[in-house]
Amino acid sequence: MKKVLMLIAVSLALPGCAGAGPGKADVEAALIKHFEQASGGMRTTFQKLEVGTCRKAESAPGYACSVNGQAQIDVGGRLQKEALTATFVFDKVGDRWTVVSAH
């Protein structure tokens, strides 16, 4: 019984496996591109980026993933820090994941 419970717990903890949705590196790369496009090319990095559960999106193609962390945007050599707590929808376009919406 313990082995069954452990197997279930491990399977729930691995939402990005088996091509189901984007992994943490995919999410970070897509968010960087999204933020840099939205800010007119300002360099963006993330600190303490945590990607929660990714689930198949109900109202759009792709996967809805909860994201928490801090965005740092370089505004003329000065870092502007913004808290990031949202659900983003990611879809694969070609071989890359992209942000298609945010909630």
Coordinates of C-alpha atoms in Angstrom, one line a residue:
M1 CA 0.0 0.0 0.0
K2 CA 2.9 2.4 0.8
K3 CA 4.4 1.7 -2.5
V4 CA 1.2 2.6 -4.3
L5 CA 0.8 5.8 -2.4
M6 CA 4.4 6.7 -3.1
L7 CA 3.9 6.0 -6.8
I8 CA 0.8 8.3 -6.9
A9 CA 2.7 11.1 -5.1
V10 CA 5.6 10.9 -7.4
S11 CA 3.4 10.9 -10.5
L12 CA 1.6 14.0 -9.2
A13 CA 4.8 15.8 -8.5
L14 CA 6.0 15.5 -12.1
P15 CA 3.6 17.5 -14.2
G16 CA 6.0 18.3 -17.0
C17 CA 7.0 14.7 -17.8
A18 CA 6.2 12.6 -20.9
G19 CA 5.7 15.7 -23.1
A20 CA 2.5 16.7 -21.2
G21 CA 3.4 20.3 -20.8
P22 CA 6.3 22.7 -20.5
G23 CA 9.1 22.1 -18.0
K24 CA 10.6 24.8 -15.8
A25 CA 13.3 25.8 -18.3
D26 CA 10.7 26.0 -21.1
V27 CA 8.5 28.2 -18.9
E28 CA 11.4 30.5 -18.0
A29 CA 12.5 30.9 -21.6
A30 CA 8.9 31.6 -22.8
L31 CA 8.4 34.2 -20.0
I32 CA 11.7 35.9 -20.8
K33 CA 10.6 36.3 -24.4
H34 CA 7.1 37.4 -23.4
F35 CA 8.3 40.1 -21.0
E36 CA 11.0 41.3 -23.3
Q37 CA 8.5 41.7 -26.2
A38 CA 6.0 43.4 -23.9
S39 CA 8.6 45.9 -22.6
G40 CA 10.1 46.8 -25.9
G41 CA 13.2 44.7 -25.6
M42 CA 14.2 45.5 -22.0
R43 CA 16.3 42.6 -20.6
T44 CA 14.3 40.5 -18.2
T45 CA 15.5 37.9 -15.7
F46 CA 13.6 36.0 -12.9
Q47 CA 14.5 35.2 -9.4
K48 CA 13.0 32.4 -7.2
L49 CA 10.9 31.3 -10.2
E50 CA 8.5 28.5 -9.1
V51 CA 6.4 26.7 -11.6
G52 CA 3.3 25.0 -10.1
T53 CA 1.0 22.5 -11.6
C54 CA 0.5 22.7 -15.4
R55 CA -2.8 21.4 -16.6
K56 CA -4.3 21.2 -20.1
A57 CA -6.0 24.6 -20.7
E58 CA -9.8 24.4 -20.9
S59 CA -10.6 27.5 -23.0
A60 CA -7.5 27.6 -25.2
P61 CA -4.8 25.4 -26.7
G62 CA -1.8 24.6 -24.5
Y63 CA -1.2 24.3 -20.8
A64 CA -2.1 26.6 -17.9
C65 CA 0.7 26.8 -15.4
S66 CA 0.8 28.7 -12.1
V67 CA 4.0 30.7 -11.7
N68 CA 5.4 32.6 -8.7
G69 CA 8.7 34.5 -8.4
Q70 CA 10.1 37.9 -9.1
A71 CA 10.7 39.5 -12.5
Q72 CA 13.7 41.9 -12.8
I73 CA 13.5 44.2 -15.7
D74 CA 16.6 46.3 -16.7
V75 CA 15.3 49.8 -17.3
G76 CA 18.2 51.9 -18.6
G77 CA 20.7 50.2 -16.3
R78 CA 18.4 50.2 -13.2
L79 CA 16.7 47.0 -12.1
Q80 CA 13.0 47.2 -11.6
K81 CA 11.7 44.3 -9.6
E82 CA 8.1 43.1 -9.9
A83 CA 6.4 40.3 -8.0
L84 CA 5.1 37.6 -10.3
T85 CA 2.1 35.5 -9.2
A86 CA -0.1 34.5 -12.1
T87 CA -1.3 31.7 -14.3
F88 CA 0.1 31.7 -17.8
V89 CA -1.1 29.6 -20.7
F90 CA 1.8 28.1 -22.8
D91 CA 1.5 26.5 -26.2
K92 CA 4.1 24.9 -28.3
V93 CA 4.8 26.7 -31.5
G94 CA 7.3 24.8 -33.6
D95 CA 9.9 23.5 -31.2
R96 CA 9.4 26.3 -28.6
W97 CA 6.9 27.0 -25.9
T98 CA 5.3 30.5 -26.0
V99 CA 3.0 32.5 -23.7
V100 CA -0.5 32.8 -25.3
S101 CA -2.3 34.4 -22.3
A102 CA -2.0 35.3 -18.7
H103 CA -4.6 35.3 -15.8

